[in-house]
mmCIF file of C-alpha atoms and ligand atoms in Angstrom:
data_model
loop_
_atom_site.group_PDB
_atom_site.id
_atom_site.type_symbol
_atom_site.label_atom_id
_atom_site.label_comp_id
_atom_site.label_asym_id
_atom_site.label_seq_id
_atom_site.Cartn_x
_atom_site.Cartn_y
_atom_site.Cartn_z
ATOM 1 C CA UNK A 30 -38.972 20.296 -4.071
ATOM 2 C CA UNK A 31 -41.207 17.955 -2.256
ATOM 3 C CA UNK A 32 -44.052 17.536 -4.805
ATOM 4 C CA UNK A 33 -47.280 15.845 -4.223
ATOM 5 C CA UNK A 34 -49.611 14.392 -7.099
ATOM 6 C CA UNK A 35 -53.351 13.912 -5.977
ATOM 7 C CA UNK A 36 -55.211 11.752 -8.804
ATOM 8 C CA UNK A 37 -51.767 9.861 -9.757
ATOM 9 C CA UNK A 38 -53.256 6.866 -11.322
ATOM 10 C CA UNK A 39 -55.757 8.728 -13.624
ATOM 11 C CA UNK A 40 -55.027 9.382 -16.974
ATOM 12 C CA UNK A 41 -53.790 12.912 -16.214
ATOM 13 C CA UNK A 42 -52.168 11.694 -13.027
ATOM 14 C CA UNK A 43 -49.765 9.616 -15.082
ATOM 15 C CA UNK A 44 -49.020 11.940 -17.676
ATOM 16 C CA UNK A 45 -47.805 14.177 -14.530
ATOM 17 C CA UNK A 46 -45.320 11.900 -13.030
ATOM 18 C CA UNK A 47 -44.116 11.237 -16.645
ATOM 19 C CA UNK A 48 -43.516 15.111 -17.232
ATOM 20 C CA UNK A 49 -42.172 15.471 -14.236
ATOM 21 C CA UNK A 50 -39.339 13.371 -14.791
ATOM 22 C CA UNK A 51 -39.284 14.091 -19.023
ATOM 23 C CA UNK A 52 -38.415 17.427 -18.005
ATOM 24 C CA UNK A 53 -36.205 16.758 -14.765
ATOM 25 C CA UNK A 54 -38.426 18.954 -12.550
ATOM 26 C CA UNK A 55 -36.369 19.310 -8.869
ATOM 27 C CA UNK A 56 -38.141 16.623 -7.651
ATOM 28 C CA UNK A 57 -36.407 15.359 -3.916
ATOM 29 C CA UNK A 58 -39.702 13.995 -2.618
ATOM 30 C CA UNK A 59 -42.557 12.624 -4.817
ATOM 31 C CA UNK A 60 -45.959 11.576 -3.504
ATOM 32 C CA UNK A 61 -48.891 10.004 -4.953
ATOM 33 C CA UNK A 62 -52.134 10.164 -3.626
ATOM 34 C CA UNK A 63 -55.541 8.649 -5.035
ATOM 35 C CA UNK A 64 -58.960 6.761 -3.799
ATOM 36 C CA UNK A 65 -58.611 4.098 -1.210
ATOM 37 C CA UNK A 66 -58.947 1.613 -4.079
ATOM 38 C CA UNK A 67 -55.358 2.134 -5.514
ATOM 39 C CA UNK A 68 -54.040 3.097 -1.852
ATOM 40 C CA UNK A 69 -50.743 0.956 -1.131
ATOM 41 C CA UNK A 70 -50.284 -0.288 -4.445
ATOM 42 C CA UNK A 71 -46.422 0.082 -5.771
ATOM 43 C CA UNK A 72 -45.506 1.846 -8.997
ATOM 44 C CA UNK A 73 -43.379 2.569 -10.762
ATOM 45 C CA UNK A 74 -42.100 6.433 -11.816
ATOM 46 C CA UNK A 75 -38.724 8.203 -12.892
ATOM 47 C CA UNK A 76 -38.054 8.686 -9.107
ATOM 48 C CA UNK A 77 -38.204 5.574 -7.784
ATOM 49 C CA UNK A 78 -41.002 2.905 -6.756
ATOM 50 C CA UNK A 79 -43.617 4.825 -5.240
ATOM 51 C CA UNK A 80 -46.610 3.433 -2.905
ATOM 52 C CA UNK A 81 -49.874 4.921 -3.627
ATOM 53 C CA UNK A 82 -51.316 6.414 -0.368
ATOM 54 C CA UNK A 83 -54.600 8.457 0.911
ATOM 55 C CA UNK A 84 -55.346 11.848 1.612
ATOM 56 C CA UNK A 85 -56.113 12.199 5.247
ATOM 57 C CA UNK A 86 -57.951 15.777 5.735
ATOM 58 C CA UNK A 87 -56.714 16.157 9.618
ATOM 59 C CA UNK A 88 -52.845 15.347 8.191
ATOM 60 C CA UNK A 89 -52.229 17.236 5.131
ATOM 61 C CA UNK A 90 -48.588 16.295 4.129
ATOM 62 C CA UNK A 91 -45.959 18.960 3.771
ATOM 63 C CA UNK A 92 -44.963 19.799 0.047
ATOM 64 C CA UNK A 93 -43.738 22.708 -1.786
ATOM 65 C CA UNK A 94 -45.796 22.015 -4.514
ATOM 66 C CA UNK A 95 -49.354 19.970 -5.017
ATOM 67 C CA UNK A 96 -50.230 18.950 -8.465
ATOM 68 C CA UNK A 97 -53.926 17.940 -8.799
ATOM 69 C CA UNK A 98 -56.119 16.010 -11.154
ATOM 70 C CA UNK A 99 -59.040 15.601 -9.178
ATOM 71 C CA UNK A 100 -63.075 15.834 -9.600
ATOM 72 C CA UNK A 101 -64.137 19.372 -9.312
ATOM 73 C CA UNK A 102 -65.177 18.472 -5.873
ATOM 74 C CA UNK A 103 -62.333 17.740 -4.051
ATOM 75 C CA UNK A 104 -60.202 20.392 -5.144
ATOM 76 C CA UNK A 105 -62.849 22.693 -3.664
ATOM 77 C CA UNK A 106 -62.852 20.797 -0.400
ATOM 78 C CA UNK A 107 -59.194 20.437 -0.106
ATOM 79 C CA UNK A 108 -56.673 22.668 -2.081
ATOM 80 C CA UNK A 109 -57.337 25.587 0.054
ATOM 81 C CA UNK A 110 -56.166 22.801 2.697
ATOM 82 C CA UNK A 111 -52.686 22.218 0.877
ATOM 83 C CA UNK A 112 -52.145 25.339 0.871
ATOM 84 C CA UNK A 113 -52.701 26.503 3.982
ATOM 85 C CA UNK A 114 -49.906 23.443 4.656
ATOM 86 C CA UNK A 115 -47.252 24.997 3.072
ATOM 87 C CA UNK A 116 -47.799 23.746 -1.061
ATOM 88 C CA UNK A 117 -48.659 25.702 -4.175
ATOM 89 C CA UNK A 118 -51.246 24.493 -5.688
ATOM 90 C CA UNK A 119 -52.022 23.707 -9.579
ATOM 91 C CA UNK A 120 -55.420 22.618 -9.910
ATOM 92 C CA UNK A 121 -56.718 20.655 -13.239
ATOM 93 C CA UNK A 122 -59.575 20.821 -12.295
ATOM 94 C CA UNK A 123 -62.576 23.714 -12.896
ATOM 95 C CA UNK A 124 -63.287 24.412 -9.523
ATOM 96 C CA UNK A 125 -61.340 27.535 -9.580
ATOM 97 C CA UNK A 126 -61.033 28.428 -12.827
ATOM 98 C CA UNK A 127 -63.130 31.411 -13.085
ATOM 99 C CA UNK A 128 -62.465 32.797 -9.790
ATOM 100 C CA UNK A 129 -61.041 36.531 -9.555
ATOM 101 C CA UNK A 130 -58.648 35.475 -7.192
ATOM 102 C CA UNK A 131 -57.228 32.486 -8.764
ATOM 103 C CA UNK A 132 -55.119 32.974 -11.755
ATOM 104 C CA UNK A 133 -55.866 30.947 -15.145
ATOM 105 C CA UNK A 134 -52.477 29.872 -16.849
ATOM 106 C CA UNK A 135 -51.130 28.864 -20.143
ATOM 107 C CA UNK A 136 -47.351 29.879 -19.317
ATOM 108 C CA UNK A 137 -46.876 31.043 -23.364
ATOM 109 C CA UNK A 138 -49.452 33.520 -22.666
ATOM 110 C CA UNK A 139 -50.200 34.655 -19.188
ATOM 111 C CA UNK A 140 -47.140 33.400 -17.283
ATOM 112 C CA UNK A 141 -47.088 36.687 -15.547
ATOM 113 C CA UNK A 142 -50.317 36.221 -13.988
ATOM 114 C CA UNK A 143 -49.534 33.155 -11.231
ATOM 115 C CA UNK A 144 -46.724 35.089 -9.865
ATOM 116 C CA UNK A 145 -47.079 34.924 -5.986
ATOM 117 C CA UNK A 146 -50.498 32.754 -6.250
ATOM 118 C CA UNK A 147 -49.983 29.962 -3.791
ATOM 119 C CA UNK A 148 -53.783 28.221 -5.762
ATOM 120 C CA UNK A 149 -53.385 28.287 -9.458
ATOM 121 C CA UNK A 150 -55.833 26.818 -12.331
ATOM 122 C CA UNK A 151 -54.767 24.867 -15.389
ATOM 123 C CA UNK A 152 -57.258 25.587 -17.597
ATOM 124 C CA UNK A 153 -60.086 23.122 -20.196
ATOM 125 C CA UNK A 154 -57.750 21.535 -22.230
ATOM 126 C CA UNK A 155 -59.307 22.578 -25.464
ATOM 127 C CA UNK A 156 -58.944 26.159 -24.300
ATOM 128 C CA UNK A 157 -55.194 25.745 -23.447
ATOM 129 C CA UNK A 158 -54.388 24.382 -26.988
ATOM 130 C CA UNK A 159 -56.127 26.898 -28.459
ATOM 131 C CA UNK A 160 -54.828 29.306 -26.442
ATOM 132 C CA UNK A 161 -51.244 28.854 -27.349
ATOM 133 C CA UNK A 162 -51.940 29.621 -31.036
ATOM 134 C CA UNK A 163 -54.342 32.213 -30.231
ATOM 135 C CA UNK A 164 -51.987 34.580 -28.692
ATOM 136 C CA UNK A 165 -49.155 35.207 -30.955
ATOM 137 C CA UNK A 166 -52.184 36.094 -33.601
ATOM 138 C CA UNK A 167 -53.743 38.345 -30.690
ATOM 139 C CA UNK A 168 -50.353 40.312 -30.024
ATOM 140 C CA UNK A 169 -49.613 40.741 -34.081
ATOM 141 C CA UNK A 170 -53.091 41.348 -35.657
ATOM 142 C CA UNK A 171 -55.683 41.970 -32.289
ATOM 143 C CA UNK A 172 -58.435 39.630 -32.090
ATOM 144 C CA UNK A 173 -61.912 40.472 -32.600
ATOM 145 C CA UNK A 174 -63.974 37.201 -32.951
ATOM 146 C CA UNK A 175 -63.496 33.633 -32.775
ATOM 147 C CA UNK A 176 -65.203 30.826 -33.751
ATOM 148 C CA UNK A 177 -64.162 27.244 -33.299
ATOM 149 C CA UNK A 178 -65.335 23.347 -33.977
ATOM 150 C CA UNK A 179 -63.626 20.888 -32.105
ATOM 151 C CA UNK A 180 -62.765 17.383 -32.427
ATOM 152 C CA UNK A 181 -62.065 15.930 -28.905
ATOM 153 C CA UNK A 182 -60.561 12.768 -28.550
ATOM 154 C CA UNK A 183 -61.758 9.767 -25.512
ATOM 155 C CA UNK A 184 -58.745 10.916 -23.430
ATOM 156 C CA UNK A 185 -61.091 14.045 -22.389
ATOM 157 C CA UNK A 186 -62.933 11.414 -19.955
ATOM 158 C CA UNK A 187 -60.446 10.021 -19.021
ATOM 159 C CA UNK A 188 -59.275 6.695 -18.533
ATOM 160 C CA UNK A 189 -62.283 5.020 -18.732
ATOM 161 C CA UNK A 190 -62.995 7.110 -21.758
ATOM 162 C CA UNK A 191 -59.972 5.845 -23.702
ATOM 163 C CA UNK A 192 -61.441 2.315 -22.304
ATOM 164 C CA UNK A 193 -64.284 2.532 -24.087
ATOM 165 C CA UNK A 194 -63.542 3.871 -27.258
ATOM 166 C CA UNK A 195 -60.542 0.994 -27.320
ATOM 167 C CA UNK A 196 -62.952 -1.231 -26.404
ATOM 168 C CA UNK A 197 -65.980 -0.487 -28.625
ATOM 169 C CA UNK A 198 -63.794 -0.566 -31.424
ATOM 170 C CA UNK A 199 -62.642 -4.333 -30.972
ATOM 171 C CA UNK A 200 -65.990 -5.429 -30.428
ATOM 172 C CA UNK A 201 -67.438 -3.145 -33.526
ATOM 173 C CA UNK A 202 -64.220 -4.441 -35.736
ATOM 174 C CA UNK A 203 -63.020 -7.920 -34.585
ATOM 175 C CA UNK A 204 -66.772 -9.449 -33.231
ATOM 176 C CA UNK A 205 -68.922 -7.254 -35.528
ATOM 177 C CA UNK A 206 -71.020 -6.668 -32.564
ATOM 178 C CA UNK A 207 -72.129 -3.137 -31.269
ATOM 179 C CA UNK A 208 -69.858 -0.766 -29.051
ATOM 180 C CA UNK A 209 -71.441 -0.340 -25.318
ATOM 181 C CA UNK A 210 -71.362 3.402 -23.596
ATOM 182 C CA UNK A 211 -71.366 4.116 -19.883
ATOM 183 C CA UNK A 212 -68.512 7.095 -20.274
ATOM 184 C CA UNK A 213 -69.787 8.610 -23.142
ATOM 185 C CA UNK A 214 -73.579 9.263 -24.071
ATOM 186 C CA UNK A 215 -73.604 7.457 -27.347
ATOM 187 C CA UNK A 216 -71.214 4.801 -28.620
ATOM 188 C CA UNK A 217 -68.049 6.216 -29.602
ATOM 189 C CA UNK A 218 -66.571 4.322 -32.314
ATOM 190 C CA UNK A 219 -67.503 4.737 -36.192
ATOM 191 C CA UNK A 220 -69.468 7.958 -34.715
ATOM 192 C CA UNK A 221 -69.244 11.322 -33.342
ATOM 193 C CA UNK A 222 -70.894 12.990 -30.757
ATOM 194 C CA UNK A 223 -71.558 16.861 -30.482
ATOM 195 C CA UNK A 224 -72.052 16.694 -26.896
ATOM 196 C CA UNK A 225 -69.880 17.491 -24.259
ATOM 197 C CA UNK A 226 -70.530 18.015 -20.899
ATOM 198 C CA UNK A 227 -73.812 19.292 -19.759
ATOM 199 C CA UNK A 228 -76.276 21.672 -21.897
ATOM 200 C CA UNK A 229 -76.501 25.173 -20.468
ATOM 201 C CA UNK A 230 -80.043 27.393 -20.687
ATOM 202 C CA UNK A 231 -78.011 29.081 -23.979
ATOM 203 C CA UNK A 232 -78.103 25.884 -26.101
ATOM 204 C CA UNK A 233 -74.698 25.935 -25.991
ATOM 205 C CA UNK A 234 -72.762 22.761 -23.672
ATOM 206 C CA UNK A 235 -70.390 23.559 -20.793
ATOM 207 C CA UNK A 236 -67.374 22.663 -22.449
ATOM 208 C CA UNK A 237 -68.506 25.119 -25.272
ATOM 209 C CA UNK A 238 -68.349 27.881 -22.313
ATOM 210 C CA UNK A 239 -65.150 26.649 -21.129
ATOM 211 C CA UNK A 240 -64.101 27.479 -24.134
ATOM 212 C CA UNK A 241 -65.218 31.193 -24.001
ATOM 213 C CA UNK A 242 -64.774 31.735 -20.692
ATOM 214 C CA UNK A 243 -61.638 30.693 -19.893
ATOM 215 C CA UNK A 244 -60.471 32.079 -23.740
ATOM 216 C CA UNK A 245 -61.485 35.419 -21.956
ATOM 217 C CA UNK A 246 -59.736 35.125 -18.982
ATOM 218 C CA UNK A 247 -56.314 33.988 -19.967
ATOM 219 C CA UNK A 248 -56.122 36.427 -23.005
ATOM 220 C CA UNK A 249 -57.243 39.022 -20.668
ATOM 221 C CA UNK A 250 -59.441 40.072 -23.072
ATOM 222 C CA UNK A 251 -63.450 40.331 -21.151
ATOM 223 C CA UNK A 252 -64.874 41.299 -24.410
ATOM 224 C CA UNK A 253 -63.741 38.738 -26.839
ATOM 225 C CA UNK A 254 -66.209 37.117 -29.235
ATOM 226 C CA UNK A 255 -66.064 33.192 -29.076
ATOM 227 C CA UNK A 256 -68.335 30.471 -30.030
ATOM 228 C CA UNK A 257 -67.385 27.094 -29.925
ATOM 229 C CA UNK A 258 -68.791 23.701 -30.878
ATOM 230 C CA UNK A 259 -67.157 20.796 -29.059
ATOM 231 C CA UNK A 260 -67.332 17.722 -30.541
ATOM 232 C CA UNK A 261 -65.948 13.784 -29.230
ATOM 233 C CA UNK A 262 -64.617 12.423 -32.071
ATOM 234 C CA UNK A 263 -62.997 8.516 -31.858
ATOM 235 C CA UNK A 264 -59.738 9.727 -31.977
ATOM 236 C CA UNK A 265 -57.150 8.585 -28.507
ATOM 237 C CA UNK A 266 -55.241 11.567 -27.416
ATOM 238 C CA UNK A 267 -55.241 14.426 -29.283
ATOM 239 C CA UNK A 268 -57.825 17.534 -29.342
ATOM 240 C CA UNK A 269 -58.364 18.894 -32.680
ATOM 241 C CA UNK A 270 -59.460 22.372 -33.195
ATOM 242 C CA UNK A 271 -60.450 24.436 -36.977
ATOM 243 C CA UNK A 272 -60.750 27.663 -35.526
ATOM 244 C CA UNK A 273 -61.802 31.138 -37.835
ATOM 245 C CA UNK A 274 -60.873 34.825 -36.318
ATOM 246 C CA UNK A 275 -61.421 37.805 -37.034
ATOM 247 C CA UNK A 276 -58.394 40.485 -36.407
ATOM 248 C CA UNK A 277 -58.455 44.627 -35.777
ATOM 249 C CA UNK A 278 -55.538 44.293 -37.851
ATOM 250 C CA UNK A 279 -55.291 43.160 -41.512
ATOM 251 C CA UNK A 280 -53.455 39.609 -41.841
ATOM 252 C CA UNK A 281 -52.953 37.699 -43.944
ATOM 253 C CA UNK A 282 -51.728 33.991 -44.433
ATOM 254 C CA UNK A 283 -48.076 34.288 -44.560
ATOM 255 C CA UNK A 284 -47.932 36.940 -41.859
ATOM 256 C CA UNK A 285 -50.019 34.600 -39.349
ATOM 257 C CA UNK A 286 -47.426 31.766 -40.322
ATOM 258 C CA UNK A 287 -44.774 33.787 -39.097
ATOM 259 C CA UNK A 288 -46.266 34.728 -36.375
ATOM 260 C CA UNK A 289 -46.907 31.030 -35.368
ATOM 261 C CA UNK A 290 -43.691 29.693 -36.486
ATOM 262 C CA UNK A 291 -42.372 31.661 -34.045
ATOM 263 C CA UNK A 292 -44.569 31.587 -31.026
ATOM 264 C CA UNK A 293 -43.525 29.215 -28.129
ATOM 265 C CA UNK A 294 -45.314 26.392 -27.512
ATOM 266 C CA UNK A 295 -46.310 26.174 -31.123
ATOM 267 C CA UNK A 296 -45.159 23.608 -34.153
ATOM 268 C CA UNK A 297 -45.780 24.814 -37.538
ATOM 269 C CA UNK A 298 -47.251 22.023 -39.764
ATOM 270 C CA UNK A 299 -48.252 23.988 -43.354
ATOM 271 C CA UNK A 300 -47.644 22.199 -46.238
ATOM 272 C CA UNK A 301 -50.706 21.497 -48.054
ATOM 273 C CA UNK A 302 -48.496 20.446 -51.370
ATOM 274 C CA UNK A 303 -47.120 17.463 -49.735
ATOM 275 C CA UNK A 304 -50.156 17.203 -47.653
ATOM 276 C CA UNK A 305 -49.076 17.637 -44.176
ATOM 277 C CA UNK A 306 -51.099 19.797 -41.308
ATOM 278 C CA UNK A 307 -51.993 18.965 -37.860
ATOM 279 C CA UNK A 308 -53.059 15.564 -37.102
ATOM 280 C CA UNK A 309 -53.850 13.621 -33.662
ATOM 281 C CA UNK A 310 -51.667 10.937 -35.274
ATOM 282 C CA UNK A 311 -48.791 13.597 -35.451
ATOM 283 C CA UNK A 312 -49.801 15.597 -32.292
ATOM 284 C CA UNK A 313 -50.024 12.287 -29.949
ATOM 285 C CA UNK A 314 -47.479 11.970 -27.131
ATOM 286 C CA UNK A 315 -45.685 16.156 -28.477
ATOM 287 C CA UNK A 316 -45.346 18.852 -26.015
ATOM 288 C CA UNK A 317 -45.973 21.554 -29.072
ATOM 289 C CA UNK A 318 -49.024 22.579 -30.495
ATOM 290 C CA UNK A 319 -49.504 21.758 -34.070
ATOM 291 C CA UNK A 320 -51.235 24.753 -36.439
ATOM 292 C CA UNK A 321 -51.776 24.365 -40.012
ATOM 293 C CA UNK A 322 -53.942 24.690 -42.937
ATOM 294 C CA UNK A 323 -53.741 28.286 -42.786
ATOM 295 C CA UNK A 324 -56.154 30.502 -44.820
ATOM 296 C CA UNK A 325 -57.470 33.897 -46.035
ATOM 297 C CA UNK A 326 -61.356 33.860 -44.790
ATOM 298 C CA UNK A 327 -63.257 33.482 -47.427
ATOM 299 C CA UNK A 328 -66.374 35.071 -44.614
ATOM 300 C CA UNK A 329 -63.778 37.765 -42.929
ATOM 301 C CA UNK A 330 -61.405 38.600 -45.731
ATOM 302 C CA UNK A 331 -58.136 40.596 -45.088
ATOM 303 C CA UNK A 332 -59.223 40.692 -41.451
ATOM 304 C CA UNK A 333 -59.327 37.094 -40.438
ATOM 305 C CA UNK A 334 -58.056 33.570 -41.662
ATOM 306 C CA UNK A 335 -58.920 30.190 -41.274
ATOM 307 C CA UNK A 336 -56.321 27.923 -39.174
ATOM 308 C CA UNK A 337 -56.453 24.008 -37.851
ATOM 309 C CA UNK A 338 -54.470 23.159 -34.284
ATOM 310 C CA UNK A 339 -54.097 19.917 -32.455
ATOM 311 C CA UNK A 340 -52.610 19.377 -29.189
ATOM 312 C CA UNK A 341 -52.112 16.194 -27.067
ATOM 313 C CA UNK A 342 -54.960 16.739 -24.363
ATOM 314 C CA UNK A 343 -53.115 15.030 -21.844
ATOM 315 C CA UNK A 344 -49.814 16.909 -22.701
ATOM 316 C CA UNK A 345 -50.530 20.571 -23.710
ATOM 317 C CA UNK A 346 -53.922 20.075 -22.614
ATOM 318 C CA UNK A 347 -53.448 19.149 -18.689
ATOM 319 C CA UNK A 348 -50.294 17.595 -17.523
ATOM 320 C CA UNK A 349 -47.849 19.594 -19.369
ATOM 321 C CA UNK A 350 -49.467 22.822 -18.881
ATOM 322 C CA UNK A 351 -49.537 21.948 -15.423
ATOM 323 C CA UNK A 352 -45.944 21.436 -14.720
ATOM 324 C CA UNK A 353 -45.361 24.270 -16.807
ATOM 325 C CA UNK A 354 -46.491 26.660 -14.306
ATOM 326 C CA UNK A 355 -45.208 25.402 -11.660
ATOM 327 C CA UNK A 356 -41.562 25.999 -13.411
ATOM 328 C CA UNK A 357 -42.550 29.417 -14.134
ATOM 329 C CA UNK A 358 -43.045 29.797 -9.940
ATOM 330 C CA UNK A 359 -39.877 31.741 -8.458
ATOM 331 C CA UNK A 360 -38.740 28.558 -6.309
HETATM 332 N N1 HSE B 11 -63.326 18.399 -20.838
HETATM 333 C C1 HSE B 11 -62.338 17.937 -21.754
HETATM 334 C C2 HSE B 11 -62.871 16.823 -22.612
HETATM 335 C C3 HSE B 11 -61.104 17.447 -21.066
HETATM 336 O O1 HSE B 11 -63.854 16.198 -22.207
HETATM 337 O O2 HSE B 11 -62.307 16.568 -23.659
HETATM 338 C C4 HSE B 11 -60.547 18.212 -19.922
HETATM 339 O O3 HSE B 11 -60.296 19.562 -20.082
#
């Protein structure tokens, strides 16, 4: 497959030539495209030194596949242009996430839905994790309502975000001076920040409605009930989710751990006694999911529990995903 990767020297870039060789995807020609700032530098990848080049618009190369983590902005000007030259496209970004004619895929769920797309989202990476431990719950017990805090580490923004947060936390620790914030609206370390993303007319931010939205969409389910608070917390790489749902279905604890124990994608971590659950410190650099610290709902009763996920954003929550679907794709 000749595979092209737009964004390569981003955070999510990276993670997708790394994945791409982890899981020995039929790679015979790999290309790496970002900003004229990076173009002809050398690096390195598990197929070979590769030399960073340029999109030109009037010369779209000739892949089989075009993986993009891009701005918003140029997948809308240019991934109906890849594939119009021959490529499927898997898009990172939200450009065409909730369009009717462009599938939304988490391969554990909806795997079904991107066959014969030639443009296919990846979805917000908070939604993805969630996603995965969402569905096994949905197909056993039916979901009704959802309602979800989250605890979003600096790898969200980015680079630059991880930057920062590394950093802030030198100066705040080793200088005892005060963290600096371009990336994020407030500094990062010793602090949290329950904004993400722009506020919407609702009260609610974006990313909250990502959250919703795209929850909707891949679970095929219009109607569902979510709410979500997104939160950045000063963690690196891992998204943390407590999440609380309500089910048509009774449940209860030890039939939702079954249900995630066996669900793909998923890594059971429920131990309370010895004091393990999901961590970022645990999660970091894993292709599964993490859920844990399952519990009756004390609010919904025998119709809902209380459960804790975390997922490597740049793993489950972007690259991975990504790749993902494009091995689902008859080749
Ligand atoms: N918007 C997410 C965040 C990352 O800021 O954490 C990408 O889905």
């Amino acid at each position: 497959m000749r595979v092209g990767v737009f964004g390569a020297t981003g955070a999510v870039g990276k993670e997708l030539v790394q994945v791409l060789g982890d899981r020995r995807y039929p790679v015979t020609e790999l290309r790496l495209f970002a900003s004229t700032r990076s173009a002809g530098t050398r690096i390195k990848t598990p197929f070979g030194e590769k030399t960073i080049e340029v999109y030109d618009p009037a010369k779209p190369p000739r892949l089989d596949l075009a993986l993009l983590a891009v701005s918003g902005d140029w997948s809308k000007a240019h991934a109906k242009e890849l594939v119009a030259a021959g490529a499927v496209v898997v898009d990172n970004s939200s450009a065409f996430r909730l369009d009717d004619s462009v599938p939304l895929v988490v391969p554990e769920v909806n795997a079904e839905a991107a066959k014969g797309a030639r443009l296919i989202a990846n979805p917000n990476c908070t939604t993805a994790i969630l996603a995965v431990a969402l569905a096994p719950l949905h197909r056993e017990f039916g979901l009704k309502r959802v309602i979800v805090s989250t605890y979003q580490a600096a790898s969200g923004a980015g680079a630059e975000g991880m930057e920062e947060l590394e950093t802030g936390l030198k100066e705040v620790l080793l200088n005892g001076g005060t963290a600096k914030n371009n990336v994020f609206r407030h500094p990062l370390p010793m602090n949290l920040i329950p904004h993400i993303d722009s506020f919407q007319p609702n009260g609610y931010t974006r990313e909250e409605m990502k959250v919703t939205w795209e929850t909707r969409k891949i679970m095929g389910l219009p109607d569902l009930l979510v709410s979500c608070t997104a939160v950045r917390v000063p963690t690196l790489r891992a998204h943390a989710e407590a999440a609380t749902i309500e089910t048509v279905k009774p449940i209860t604890p030890g039939a939702a751990r079954a249900a995630l124990a066996n669900a793909p994608g998923v890594k059971l971590v429920d131990d309370v006694e010895n004091a393990l659950y999901p961590m970022p410190l645990t999660a970091s650099g894993r292709y599964d999911v993490e859920a844990g610290r399952i519990r009756q709902s004390l609010v919904f009763g025998d119709h809902g529990i209380d459960f804790f996920v975390v997922g490597d954003q740049l793993l489950k929550g972007a690259a991975l995903n990504a790749v993902q679907i494009a091995e689902a794709l008859p080749v």
